[in-house]
Amino acid sequence: MAEEKEKVEKGLKLADPIESTIDISTQEMIARSHKLGIETVFDRAVNMKPCNIGLQGICCKNCAMGPCRLPLPKGGIEGEDTRKGLCGATANTIAARNFARMVAAGAAAHSDHGRSVAEVFMAAAKKKTNAYKIKDTEKLIAVAPHLNVATTVEVDGKTLDRDTDEIAVEVAEKALNEWGKMEGELLYLKRAPKPLYEKWEKYGVKPRNIDREIVDIMHRTHMGVDQDYKNIVKQCSRASLADGWGGSMLATDLQDILFGTPSPLQSEANLGVMKKDHVNIIVHGHEPVLSEMIVAVAQSQEMIDYAKQNGAAGIQLSGICCTANEVLQRHGVPPAGNYLQQELAIITGACDAMVVDVQCIFQNLANVAKCFHTKLITTHPMAKMEQENVVHIQFDEHYALEDATRIVKMAIENFQNRKADIMIPPYKSPQIAGFGVESIRYHLGGTFRGTYYTLNDNIINGRIRGIAGVVGCNNARTKHNEHHITIIKELIKNDVIVLSTGCSAITAAIHGLLTPESAAVYCGPGLAEICETVGIPPVLHLGSCVDNSRILLAATEVVKAGGLGNDISDLPAAGSAPEWMSEKAIAIGHYFVTSGVYTVFGGNLPMSGAPVFQKYLFEEMEKMYGGKWDVTEDPMEHAHKMIAHIDKKRKELGIDKARERVLMDMADRQKLEA
Ligand code: BF8
C-alpha cells in the first residue's frame, strides 16, 4: 500500500491496458508505452482525477473576485437554493454561463474551420492558386440556390446555364459573407423543414451571422451581464444553429465542391494500417485543405520513387481524428486511430512524420515524439507548439503543393533515422465509408424516385425502427471505445440504423461495424434484411464532425420524403455522443436539440450542480423545439433511452403497429397460418 502511495506521489501509477480500452491494438500499445517508460493519456487519467466542482458545472472564474464555487450541499437542496457567488450569481447562472462558453468555443472551432475552407474556395474560384480547382460542379450547382446565387441567366428571352466559374466566385462571396454580414439571417436556415424554421422564428433564435453569435456569448457571459439562465440558453441556441446550419454546413458543402462529394468506398482502420517497410505519414487534426495536397503529393510517382531511393518500399499515408475522416471519405486513406490513439501511433516507432493542423491535438505529442525519430510538424498559424523538436511549416494555400511536397520529403528523408524497435500492432478492420445525403438517396432511395422514399417506406413498415446519429469523441474517463460500441450494437440489434461521424465512426470501423457483412451478425432481422438487400453497412460513416451537418440534411430529406411527420422532431430518431469530451460536442448537442432531436450524452454533463438549469435543458426545451438533452453513464441505458424515444415517436406517428407486424418471428407466423 505504501509502495503504491509512493508510486502515485511520483506520478508512476500506470494505466491497466485491459481496463483502459476494449481495442486490442490499443491494449498492446499501452503495454508497450509502459515497457518503454513513455507516459500517455491513459496513465495521466489514472493519476489525475477530475475536479468534482467543475464536473457539476458550478465553478465561476469569469472575474477575479473568484473563482467562486457553489457545490451542492450533501443530500441536495431543501427549500430555497441560497447558493451565491460574490456578485450574487446563482448556480443556474454560473452553470448556464459555463455551458454557453462551451457552445461558443465549439461553434467557433467548427465555423473558423469553415471560414478557412471558404477562403481557399475563394482563391480557387478566382484561380489565384494552382493547387485547388472546383472538383464537383454538380454540387456547386445544387448548393448555389441555397446561397441565393443564380445558376442560369436570361439571354434574349432564353434561359441559359450560367458560367460555373462565375457561380463559384459568387458562391464564395456569399458564403464568406455569412460570417460577418450586417443584416438579415443565415441563408441556410431555410434549408430546414418549414415548421422548424418557424419555431426558430417564434422563439427568436435565428442566427444573424456566424461570428456575431459567438461574440454575443462571450459578451453576455462576462461578469455582470446576462443573469437569466433561460436567456443565456436562448443565445446558446442561436450560436449553435450558426454552427450546425452555418459554419459546419458551409464547411461540408464547400469541401465537397472543392475536393469532391464522398461516395462509398472501401478502406481499413486501426493502427495496423501503418506499414513497417513504408514511410508512414499521419495527418491529424481537422481542416482538409493541406491534407488534400499531402494525399496528392504522397501518391505521386516522383515521391514514391524518392521513398524507394531512401530505402522504403513506398509511402503509407494514414490519419487520426477528423482529418482522417476527411481524407478517408474522399480518397480511402485509412484512419490509423481515433482521438485516444494519437500518442500510440508515434509509440509504434514507425511514424516518420505526424502532420497536425487544428483541434484535438494533444500537447503531449511533442514529448512522445521526442522519444522517437518522428517529425512532428505543425502547419497552422493558430496552432503552434513550444517544444524545440516540433517543426513548424506554415501552410499557405497559394503555395499548397510546395508546402505539401516539403512535408512529404521531410518524412521520406526521416525514414532512415528510425531508432527504436518498430511495433505496429497487427490489427486492422475493413470498412466501407464515404456516405452522405446524396449516397443515402442513391442507395436507399431507389433509382427511379431519387428521393428518400424507400428509406421512409422501410421506417414506416418497421423493418427500420428508427434512425440514430451516434457521433463524437473518445474520453479517457471512459473505457476507450466501449460505450460507442455497446450503444451502437444495441441500436442495430433493435433495427435502428446508425449514422455516424467523427471519432465515433472511426471506432465503429475499428470494431468491424462498417461492413455490409456485419449486418447479419449484429442487426435485428428488419435492418439486416435492408442492409443485405441494398448492400450497405448498418452503420453509415458520414464523415468528420463538421459533417454532422449531413445528418441534419439527411433528416430533412426524410421529412421531405413524407409519411413521417412534418418536422425533424416528428421522426423516430435520436442523437448520441457516448464518449464526448470536446466543447465542439456541446455545440453539436445543442444544435441537434434545437433542431428537434432527443440527444443523449454519455459520461457527465457539467450542470448537475444546477438542477433547475439542467431541468430546463432536459425537459423544458422539448416544449419549444421538440428536442431535449439527456445524460447517462450506463451505455445500455443510453441505448434504451434512445430506443424508447424512437418508439414514442413511432406511436405518435401511428406506425407502431406496423412494426409489431413486421417483427413476427417464424413461430408467430406458423401460429397465424395454423
Ligand atoms: O471534431 S470526435 S475527438 S476529432 S471533437 Fe475531436 Fe471529438 Fe474526435 Fe473531430 Ni469531433
XYZ file of C-alpha atoms and ligand atoms in Angstrom:
684
model
C 0.000 0.000 0.000
C 2.808 2.384 0.999
C 4.625 1.432 -2.175
C 1.522 2.136 -4.220
C 1.160 5.526 -2.492
C 4.768 6.384 -3.280
C 4.226 5.440 -6.897
C 1.210 7.711 -7.076
C 3.139 10.560 -5.444
C 5.868 10.182 -8.016
C 3.307 10.070 -10.763
C 4.200 6.494 -11.555
C 0.800 4.864 -11.415
C 0.234 3.133 -14.713
C -2.982 2.530 -16.566
C -4.155 -1.058 -16.783
C -4.274 -1.744 -20.540
C -7.253 -4.088 -20.265
C -9.203 -1.637 -18.100
C -8.379 1.267 -20.410
C -9.760 0.086 -23.735
C -11.667 -2.668 -25.475
C -9.409 -2.430 -28.525
C -6.630 -4.991 -28.534
C -4.191 -2.895 -30.561
C -4.595 -0.067 -28.057
C -4.078 -2.505 -25.174
C -0.856 -3.740 -26.742
C 0.401 -0.229 -27.365
C -0.355 0.910 -23.805
C 1.671 -2.083 -22.580
C 4.489 -1.080 -24.949
C 4.412 2.508 -23.685
C 4.938 1.173 -20.164
C 7.821 -1.005 -21.298
C 9.455 1.997 -22.929
C 8.671 4.263 -19.955
C 6.596 6.675 -22.027
C 3.584 8.240 -20.367
C 0.301 8.512 -22.269
C -3.155 9.957 -21.673
C -4.252 6.621 -20.239
C -1.661 6.917 -17.428
C -2.467 10.562 -16.796
C -6.140 9.675 -16.478
C -5.490 7.242 -13.645
C -3.267 9.724 -11.838
C -5.358 12.856 -12.107
C -8.983 12.812 -11.062
C -11.353 15.454 -12.425
C -12.377 18.354 -10.201
C -15.680 17.491 -8.588
C -16.966 21.053 -8.635
C -16.042 21.609 -12.273
C -17.769 18.330 -13.102
C -21.003 19.786 -11.749
C -20.559 22.982 -13.768
C -20.717 25.327 -10.786
C -17.315 26.972 -10.600
C -17.299 30.553 -11.876
C -13.957 32.061 -12.850
C -15.275 34.822 -15.028
C -13.921 37.543 -12.732
C -11.082 37.999 -10.249
C -13.295 38.041 -7.159
C -13.488 34.292 -7.628
C -13.182 31.578 -8.608
C -16.484 31.128 -6.790
C -17.501 27.544 -6.142
C -21.069 26.571 -5.370
C -21.098 22.867 -4.521
C -24.428 21.212 -3.972
C -24.925 20.538 -0.263
C -24.805 16.869 0.712
C -28.272 15.443 0.405
C -29.324 18.054 -2.147
C -31.222 21.265 -1.660
C -34.245 21.524 0.559
C -36.282 24.639 0.164
C -34.777 27.700 -1.428
C -31.411 27.428 -3.182
C -29.415 30.185 -1.482
C -26.042 29.447 -3.058
C -24.410 32.570 -4.490
C -21.068 33.757 -5.831
C -19.554 37.017 -4.563
C -21.551 39.047 -7.095
C -24.680 37.079 -6.261
C -24.572 34.819 -9.322
C -26.655 31.721 -8.707
C -25.706 28.137 -9.538
C -28.064 28.271 -12.533
C -26.462 31.424 -13.905
C -22.963 30.030 -13.406
C -23.695 26.641 -14.990
C -25.520 28.297 -17.896
C -22.616 30.693 -18.480
C -20.121 27.826 -18.436
C -22.296 25.830 -20.809
C -22.646 28.835 -23.123
C -18.893 29.352 -23.265
C -18.524 25.729 -24.334
C -21.078 26.294 -27.090
C -19.184 29.417 -28.178
C -15.822 27.617 -28.286
C -17.255 24.646 -30.140
C -19.135 26.772 -32.649
C -16.020 28.917 -33.135
C -13.835 25.880 -33.841
C -16.178 24.372 -36.422
C -17.028 27.690 -38.001
C -13.492 29.002 -38.196
C -12.600 25.746 -39.925
C -15.428 26.539 -42.341
C -14.072 30.047 -42.861
C -10.588 28.703 -43.749
C -12.181 26.427 -46.328
C -14.239 29.317 -47.699
C -11.072 31.406 -48.103
C -9.348 28.616 -50.021
C -12.536 28.164 -52.019
C -12.425 31.847 -52.962
C -8.784 31.543 -54.049
C -9.701 28.506 -56.174
C -12.775 30.201 -57.643
C -10.721 33.262 -58.603
C -7.960 30.972 -59.899
C -5.398 32.506 -57.596
C -3.964 29.095 -56.742
C -2.922 26.265 -58.996
C -3.309 23.649 -56.306
C -7.089 23.755 -55.896
C -9.792 23.539 -58.520
C -13.541 23.180 -58.261
C -13.996 19.434 -58.482
C -17.713 18.860 -58.069
C -19.642 21.277 -60.282
C -22.840 19.278 -59.784
C -22.739 20.028 -56.067
C -21.812 23.657 -56.810
C -24.999 23.975 -58.843
C -27.009 22.233 -56.125
C -25.658 24.459 -53.333
C -25.755 27.810 -55.187
C -29.526 28.447 -54.843
C -29.294 27.978 -51.057
C -26.914 30.952 -51.048
C -29.205 32.945 -53.377
C -26.798 32.500 -56.274
C -28.431 32.128 -59.675
C -27.322 29.169 -61.785
C -28.936 30.341 -65.025
C -29.092 33.610 -66.992
C -31.693 35.018 -69.309
C -30.273 35.950 -72.722
C -32.607 37.141 -75.484
C -35.558 35.540 -73.768
C -33.751 32.226 -73.426
C -32.653 30.616 -70.177
C -29.027 29.581 -70.370
C -26.724 27.884 -67.912
C -24.511 30.360 -66.147
C -20.747 30.025 -66.347
C -19.589 27.785 -63.468
C -16.540 29.953 -62.714
C -18.846 32.903 -62.219
C -21.147 30.847 -59.999
C -18.174 29.660 -57.949
C -16.938 33.207 -57.267
C -20.400 34.337 -56.223
C -20.868 31.258 -54.026
C -17.530 32.067 -52.349
C -18.569 35.682 -51.766
C -21.989 34.794 -50.422
C -20.528 32.065 -48.229
C -17.844 34.288 -46.717
C -20.477 36.932 -46.101
C -22.276 34.542 -43.756
C -19.579 35.027 -41.133
C -19.965 38.764 -40.789
C -22.893 40.233 -42.665
C -24.532 43.272 -41.078
C -28.149 42.418 -41.775
C -30.561 39.542 -42.188
C -30.236 35.959 -41.055
C -28.204 32.920 -42.065
C -29.264 31.830 -45.541
C -29.064 28.096 -44.864
C -31.769 28.260 -42.169
C -34.315 27.984 -44.965
C -32.965 24.524 -45.810
C -34.601 23.214 -42.636
C -38.180 21.891 -42.683
C -40.565 24.862 -42.639
C -42.101 24.083 -39.209
C -38.601 24.047 -37.705
C -37.707 27.360 -39.319
C -40.945 28.778 -37.916
C -40.050 27.559 -34.425
C -36.699 29.344 -34.635
C -38.546 32.448 -35.739
C -41.142 32.156 -32.977
C -38.553 31.746 -30.232
C -36.243 34.406 -31.643
C -33.176 32.239 -32.163
C -32.431 32.704 -35.862
C -28.702 33.467 -36.095
C -27.799 36.828 -37.622
C -24.307 35.896 -38.716
C -21.861 33.275 -37.535
C -19.244 35.404 -35.807
C -21.735 37.662 -34.093
C -23.463 34.875 -32.199
C -20.152 33.677 -30.782
C -19.063 37.174 -29.759
C -22.509 37.670 -28.237
C -21.963 34.675 -25.940
C -18.584 35.964 -24.805
C -20.155 39.347 -24.051
C -23.236 38.163 -22.240
C -21.296 35.688 -20.095
C -18.839 38.383 -18.995
C -19.174 39.326 -15.340
C -22.368 41.193 -14.663
C -24.236 40.820 -17.941
C -26.877 38.124 -18.604
C -28.211 36.743 -15.321
C -31.154 34.748 -16.613
C -30.238 31.176 -17.452
C -33.125 30.881 -19.907
C -31.929 33.919 -21.817
C -28.393 32.514 -21.834
C -29.711 29.229 -23.279
C -31.543 31.205 -25.942
C -28.224 32.639 -27.089
C -26.702 29.116 -26.961
C -29.424 28.113 -29.415
C -28.576 30.977 -31.789
C -24.845 30.289 -31.698
C -25.175 26.531 -32.048
C -27.559 26.916 -35.004
C -24.981 29.251 -36.533
C -22.618 26.285 -36.272
C -24.834 23.404 -37.439
C -26.802 25.234 -40.125
C -23.993 27.719 -40.768
C -20.265 27.245 -40.271
C -20.282 23.439 -40.243
C -22.737 23.116 -43.128
C -20.748 25.595 -45.200
C -17.542 23.699 -44.376
C -19.104 20.444 -45.587
C -20.574 21.945 -48.765
C -17.508 23.907 -49.790
C -15.205 20.963 -49.062
C -17.398 18.714 -51.180
C -17.401 21.174 -54.067
C -13.668 21.721 -53.807
C -12.458 18.212 -53.073
C -15.344 16.043 -54.262
C -18.554 14.818 -52.649
C -17.834 11.486 -50.975
C -19.371 8.298 -52.230
C -18.995 4.882 -50.624
C -15.513 3.419 -50.858
C -13.507 0.676 -49.248
C -10.733 1.186 -46.722
C -9.382 -0.104 -43.411
C -8.985 1.206 -39.867
C -6.729 0.935 -36.814
C -3.027 1.149 -36.033
C -2.391 -1.923 -38.154
C -2.782 0.172 -41.315
C 0.725 1.527 -40.713
C 3.434 -0.364 -42.581
C 6.862 -1.170 -41.176
C 8.696 -1.008 -44.507
C 6.928 2.146 -45.747
C 7.378 5.802 -44.937
C 4.464 6.434 -42.564
C 2.912 9.878 -42.701
C -0.015 10.565 -40.379
C -2.287 13.573 -40.894
C -4.093 14.653 -37.740
C -6.499 17.449 -36.898
C -9.471 18.785 -38.831
C -9.034 21.045 -41.831
C -8.578 19.053 -45.040
C -7.083 21.863 -47.131
C -3.479 20.794 -46.527
C -4.091 17.074 -46.135
C -5.771 17.012 -49.565
C -2.481 18.242 -51.008
C -0.475 15.749 -48.960
C -2.610 12.943 -50.400
C -1.926 14.197 -53.928
C 1.814 14.583 -53.362
C 2.272 11.297 -51.449
C 0.610 9.405 -54.293
C 2.840 10.952 -56.986
C 5.307 8.655 -58.694
C 8.077 11.139 -58.006
C 7.584 10.860 -54.241
C 7.140 7.093 -54.319
C 10.434 6.833 -56.196
C 12.043 9.186 -53.725
C 10.820 6.987 -50.859
C 12.387 3.972 -52.560
C 15.673 5.793 -53.006
C 15.593 6.350 -49.265
C 15.206 2.658 -48.504
C 11.428 2.407 -48.058
C 9.035 0.224 -50.021
C 6.622 3.118 -50.542
C 4.567 5.716 -48.679
C 1.758 4.818 -46.322
C -0.488 7.727 -45.531
C -2.972 7.399 -42.698
C -4.957 9.684 -40.432
C -6.056 10.400 -36.879
C -9.234 12.213 -35.775
C -11.299 14.216 -38.261
C -8.562 14.955 -40.791
C -8.538 11.171 -41.069
C -12.261 11.187 -41.783
C -11.878 13.877 -44.437
C -9.207 12.027 -46.418
C -10.907 8.699 -45.797
C -14.259 9.732 -47.227
C -12.781 11.232 -50.375
C -9.694 9.107 -51.032
C -9.968 5.950 -48.956
C -6.902 6.921 -46.863
C -7.256 4.680 -43.805
C -7.533 6.074 -40.273
C -4.744 4.792 -38.010
C -6.885 5.544 -34.993
C -9.201 7.824 -33.112
C -8.580 10.611 -30.601
C -7.122 8.498 -27.782
C -4.735 6.643 -30.082
C -2.746 9.689 -31.262
C 0.221 9.160 -28.909
C 0.192 5.433 -29.605
C 0.668 5.949 -33.346
C 4.031 7.568 -32.578
C 4.924 4.901 -29.999
C 4.870 2.321 -32.811
C 8.299 3.774 -33.685
C 7.220 3.715 -37.326
C 5.681 7.175 -37.640
C 8.101 9.174 -39.774
C 6.019 12.332 -39.709
C 2.848 13.404 -37.957
C 1.374 16.480 -39.586
C -1.108 18.372 -37.435
C -3.386 21.324 -38.106
C -6.052 22.382 -35.600
C -8.195 20.875 -32.824
C -7.948 17.690 -30.729
C -4.140 17.576 -30.849
C -2.508 16.557 -27.566
C 0.194 18.884 -26.347
C 1.961 15.755 -25.099
C 2.551 14.582 -28.687
C 5.751 16.631 -28.683
C 7.024 14.794 -25.577
C 6.219 11.427 -27.110
C 7.781 12.377 -30.461
C 10.981 13.319 -28.588
C 11.406 9.648 -27.631
C 11.444 8.636 -31.309
C 12.675 9.918 -34.644
C 9.165 11.195 -35.535
C 8.972 14.648 -37.087
C 6.031 16.412 -35.523
C 5.004 19.146 -37.931
C 2.595 21.931 -37.050
C 1.112 23.736 -40.032
C -1.467 26.237 -38.848
C -0.634 29.781 -37.731
C -3.147 29.320 -34.936
C -1.732 26.080 -33.542
C 1.969 26.033 -32.735
C 3.851 24.032 -30.112
C 6.631 25.444 -27.972
C 8.887 22.359 -27.814
C 12.097 22.522 -29.797
C 11.629 19.179 -31.509
C 8.499 20.424 -33.281
C 8.881 21.774 -36.827
C 6.505 24.499 -37.997
C 5.783 24.644 -41.721
C 3.138 27.273 -42.116
C 0.616 26.291 -44.694
C -0.211 28.840 -47.382
C -2.923 27.909 -49.875
C -1.118 29.848 -52.600
C 1.868 27.504 -52.240
C -0.076 24.439 -51.158
C 1.694 21.935 -53.392
C 5.104 23.279 -52.446
C 4.256 23.076 -48.727
C 2.907 19.542 -49.075
C 5.970 18.459 -51.073
C 8.296 19.852 -48.420
C 6.434 17.913 -45.728
C 6.332 14.626 -47.647
C 10.060 14.918 -48.478
C 10.865 15.602 -44.848
C 9.016 12.430 -43.854
C 10.781 10.384 -46.526
C 14.215 11.628 -45.506
C 13.366 10.815 -41.918
C 12.695 7.136 -42.697
C 16.378 6.276 -42.302
C 16.500 7.887 -38.853
C 14.272 5.325 -37.160
C 15.922 4.342 -33.894
C 13.560 2.296 -31.753
C 12.269 -1.196 -32.422
C 9.169 -0.992 -34.513
C 5.965 -2.408 -33.121
C 2.865 -1.989 -35.218
C 0.028 -3.976 -33.675
C -1.202 -6.290 -36.423
C -4.873 -5.344 -36.192
C -6.994 -3.507 -38.699
C -10.557 -3.883 -39.912
C -12.045 -3.427 -43.352
C -14.628 -0.691 -43.728
C -16.958 0.983 -46.206
C -17.050 4.729 -45.593
C -17.975 7.851 -47.554
C -21.754 8.065 -47.129
C -23.667 11.327 -47.339
C -27.025 12.830 -48.153
C -26.501 12.067 -51.829
C -25.367 8.452 -51.442
C -28.102 7.607 -48.942
C -30.539 8.871 -51.553
C -28.874 6.672 -54.140
C -28.681 3.519 -52.011
C -31.904 3.773 -50.077
C -33.975 5.969 -52.354
C -34.257 3.862 -55.427
C -33.001 4.953 -58.837
C -36.400 5.921 -60.226
C -37.535 8.146 -57.450
C -34.183 9.553 -56.436
C -35.652 10.506 -53.066
C -35.683 9.078 -49.582
C -38.942 7.305 -50.334
C -37.643 3.752 -49.846
C -35.921 4.621 -46.585
C -39.142 6.187 -45.306
C -41.138 3.228 -46.509
C -38.942 0.865 -44.554
C -39.207 3.015 -41.456
C -42.990 3.083 -41.830
C -43.266 -0.668 -42.341
C -40.984 -1.183 -39.344
C -38.064 -3.020 -40.864
C -36.064 0.006 -39.792
C -37.278 1.000 -36.340
C -35.634 4.407 -36.427
C -32.543 6.463 -37.119
C -29.766 7.261 -34.662
C -26.940 9.732 -35.061
C -24.059 8.407 -32.947
C -21.153 10.822 -33.026
C -18.313 12.414 -31.133
C -15.116 11.792 -29.295
C -13.334 9.396 -27.011
C -12.797 10.419 -23.430
C -10.072 8.993 -21.195
C -12.587 8.944 -18.313
C -14.485 6.222 -20.152
C -13.051 2.883 -21.232
C -11.822 3.653 -24.749
C -14.410 2.696 -27.413
C -16.561 0.642 -25.027
C -19.570 2.933 -24.835
C -19.601 3.686 -28.560
C -19.637 0.015 -29.385
C -22.103 -1.084 -26.700
C -24.571 1.606 -27.736
C -24.218 1.103 -31.482
C -24.546 -2.687 -31.197
C -27.653 -2.356 -29.057
C -29.195 0.094 -31.514
C -28.603 -2.008 -34.621
C -29.714 -5.134 -32.768
C -33.001 -3.288 -32.318
C -33.214 -2.369 -36.014
C -32.116 1.233 -35.562
C -29.897 2.334 -38.445
C -26.910 4.382 -37.253
C -25.430 7.446 -38.927
C -22.009 8.154 -37.514
C -19.285 10.810 -37.760
C -16.067 11.844 -36.054
C -14.174 9.539 -33.749
C -17.323 7.502 -33.207
C -17.258 6.493 -36.876
C -13.566 5.547 -36.618
C -14.443 3.472 -33.559
C -17.226 1.675 -35.406
C -14.778 0.943 -38.226
C -12.131 -0.417 -35.863
C -14.653 -2.794 -34.327
C -15.901 -4.094 -37.654
C -19.310 -2.397 -37.801
C -18.779 -0.580 -41.098
C -19.090 -3.577 -43.383
C -22.286 -4.855 -45.009
C -21.441 -8.314 -43.649
C -21.643 -7.088 -40.045
C -25.401 -6.650 -40.513
C -26.027 -10.402 -40.492
C -24.064 -10.734 -37.253
C -25.266 -7.776 -35.212
C -28.575 -6.468 -36.591
C -32.145 -7.248 -35.832
C -33.961 -9.055 -38.669
C -35.511 -5.947 -40.243
C -32.317 -3.892 -40.509
C -30.298 -6.971 -41.504
C -32.666 -7.553 -44.401
C -32.320 -3.966 -45.633
C -28.530 -3.991 -45.355
C -28.342 -7.294 -47.176
C -30.713 -6.181 -49.948
C -29.051 -2.829 -50.563
C -25.517 -3.868 -49.676
C -24.829 -1.216 -47.037
C -23.387 -1.446 -43.516
C -25.813 -0.933 -40.615
C -23.634 1.985 -39.505
C -23.116 4.634 -42.171
C -19.944 6.718 -41.928
C -20.956 10.282 -42.810
C -17.584 11.922 -42.310
C -15.996 14.312 -39.839
C -17.587 16.350 -37.072
C -18.427 19.323 -39.308
C -20.250 16.712 -41.398
C -22.843 16.345 -38.678
C -24.487 18.862 -40.977
C -25.000 15.873 -43.308
C -27.107 14.261 -40.557
C -29.249 17.412 -40.286
C -29.790 17.439 -44.047
C -30.424 13.685 -44.234
C -33.077 14.097 -41.529
C -34.548 16.972 -43.536
C -34.686 14.752 -46.635
C -36.526 12.094 -44.609
C -39.081 14.706 -43.540
C -39.470 15.896 -47.138
C -39.985 12.375 -48.492
C -43.199 12.219 -46.449
C -45.105 9.865 -44.237
C -43.103 10.568 -41.095
C -44.478 13.882 -39.905
C -43.632 17.444 -40.847
C -40.564 18.190 -38.825
C -37.315 16.606 -37.633
C -38.830 16.379 -34.146
C -41.578 14.118 -35.538
C -39.121 11.492 -36.770
C -38.373 8.253 -34.940
C -34.810 9.437 -34.462
C -32.367 10.221 -31.660
C -28.838 11.550 -31.239
C -25.953 10.321 -29.111
C -22.398 11.246 -28.096
C -21.296 8.254 -25.998
C -17.768 9.347 -25.020
C -17.809 13.084 -25.652
C -15.053 15.324 -24.365
C -14.794 18.410 -26.587
C -16.535 21.770 -26.430
C -17.466 21.116 -30.055
C -19.606 18.207 -28.852
C -21.629 20.604 -26.690
C -22.196 22.924 -29.658
C -23.278 19.932 -31.748
C -25.510 18.560 -28.997
C -27.225 21.901 -28.642
C -27.875 22.382 -32.361
C -29.259 18.851 -32.544
C -31.589 19.608 -29.631
C -32.606 22.969 -31.113
C -33.260 21.182 -34.411
C -35.700 18.840 -32.676
C -33.555 15.835 -31.797
C -33.598 13.988 -28.477
C -29.879 13.841 -27.702
C -28.220 11.648 -25.087
C -24.667 12.254 -23.889
C -22.553 9.629 -22.165
C -20.460 10.199 -19.033
C -21.161 13.529 -17.444
C -22.626 16.875 -18.449
C -21.278 19.765 -16.371
C -24.582 21.012 -14.995
C -25.654 18.547 -12.301
C -24.817 21.152 -9.637
C -27.502 23.427 -11.066
C -30.607 21.226 -11.139
C -33.019 23.928 -12.271
C -30.872 24.821 -15.278
C -30.395 21.121 -16.038
C -34.145 20.533 -15.903
C -34.611 23.350 -18.386
C -32.336 21.612 -20.903
C -33.628 18.113 -20.125
C -37.349 18.890 -20.098
C -38.400 22.443 -20.917
C -36.590 22.787 -24.246
C -38.647 19.968 -25.702
C -41.767 22.113 -25.392
C -40.239 24.633 -27.784
C -38.179 22.669 -30.288
C -39.242 19.045 -29.788
C -35.665 18.066 -28.909
C -34.041 17.828 -25.490
C -30.818 16.916 -23.705
C -30.229 13.826 -21.602
C -27.258 12.142 -19.971
C -26.402 8.759 -18.527
C -23.241 6.916 -17.575
C -24.648 3.494 -18.436
C -24.283 2.657 -22.149
C -27.137 0.124 -22.204
C -29.464 2.576 -20.526
C -28.207 5.150 -23.035
C -29.204 2.982 -25.997
C -32.566 2.115 -24.469
C -33.401 5.740 -23.730
C -32.899 6.364 -27.456
C -34.956 3.336 -28.459
C -37.759 4.342 -26.069
C -37.824 7.793 -27.662
C -37.909 6.255 -31.143
C -40.823 4.041 -30.093
C -42.623 7.034 -28.604
C -42.314 8.822 -31.952
C -43.479 5.732 -33.844
C -46.540 5.652 -31.651
C -47.249 9.337 -32.190
C -46.974 8.755 -35.952
C -49.314 5.772 -35.680
C -46.740 3.389 -37.142
C -46.048 1.357 -34.004
C -48.484 -1.330 -35.111
C -46.716 -1.786 -38.443
C -43.557 -2.690 -36.637
C -45.298 -5.205 -34.422
C -46.482 -6.961 -37.564
C -43.118 -6.924 -39.261
C -41.236 -8.347 -36.367
C -43.179 -11.579 -36.075
C -40.752 -14.451 -35.897
C -41.232 -17.806 -37.587
C -43.172 -19.270 -34.655
C -45.594 -16.360 -34.744
C -46.106 -16.807 -38.451
C -46.743 -20.521 -38.042
C -49.274 -19.796 -35.336
C -51.063 -17.428 -37.671
C -51.048 -19.899 -40.530
C -52.436 -22.574 -38.234
O -14.173 17.016 -34.366
S -14.925 13.492 -32.473
S -12.155 13.923 -30.506
S -11.559 14.558 -33.691
S -14.021 16.679 -31.305
Fe -12.007 15.623 -31.768
Fe -14.160 14.630 -30.776
Fe -12.705 13.242 -32.400
Fe -13.181 15.576 -34.733
Ni -15.092 15.839 -33.176
